[in-house]
XYZ file of C-alpha atoms in Angstrom:
55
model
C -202.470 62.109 -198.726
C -200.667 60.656 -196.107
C -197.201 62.563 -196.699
C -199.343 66.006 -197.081
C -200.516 65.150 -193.566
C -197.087 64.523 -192.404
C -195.943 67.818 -193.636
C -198.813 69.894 -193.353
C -197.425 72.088 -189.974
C -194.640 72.713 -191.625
C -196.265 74.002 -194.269
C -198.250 76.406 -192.602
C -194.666 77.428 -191.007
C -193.618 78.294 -194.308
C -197.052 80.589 -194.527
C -196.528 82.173 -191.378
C -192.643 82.915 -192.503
C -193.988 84.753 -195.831
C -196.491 86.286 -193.482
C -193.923 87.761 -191.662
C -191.508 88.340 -194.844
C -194.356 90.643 -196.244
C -195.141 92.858 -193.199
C -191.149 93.510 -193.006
C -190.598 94.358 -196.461
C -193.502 95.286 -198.313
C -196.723 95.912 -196.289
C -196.287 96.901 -192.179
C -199.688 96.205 -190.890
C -200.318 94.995 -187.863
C -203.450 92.463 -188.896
C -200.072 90.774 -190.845
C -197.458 90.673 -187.991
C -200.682 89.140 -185.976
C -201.612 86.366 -188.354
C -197.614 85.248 -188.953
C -197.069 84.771 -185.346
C -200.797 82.730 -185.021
C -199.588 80.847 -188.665
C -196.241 80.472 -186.728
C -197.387 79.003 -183.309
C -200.260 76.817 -185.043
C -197.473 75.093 -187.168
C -195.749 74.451 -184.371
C -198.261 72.637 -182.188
C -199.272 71.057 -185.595
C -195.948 69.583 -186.332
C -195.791 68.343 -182.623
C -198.735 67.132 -182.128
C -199.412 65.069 -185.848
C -196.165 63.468 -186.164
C -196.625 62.421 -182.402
C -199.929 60.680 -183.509
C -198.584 59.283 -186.950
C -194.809 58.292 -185.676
């Protein structure tokens, strides 16, 4: 459980990235391109702010 923590905002990178591959290729909605950039920036700050607290 503790190595799913570690990697958990990188994992919700990887969602936001096949957010973002779907509204390019397949579907072009908006409510997509919205929720890859919020999956995007909340990985981020999760990555940052989890390994601070567990490293």
């Amino acid at each position: 459980m503790e190595t799913l923590k570690k990697y958990l905002g990188v994992i919700i990178l990887l969602l936001g990235v096949v957010c973002l591959v779907v509204y390019k290729y397949a579907l072009p909605e908006n409510g997509l391109l919205i929720a890859g950039i919020a999956l995007e920036l909340a990985g981020i700050l999760a990555y940052i702010f989890i390994n601070k607290k567990l490293g």
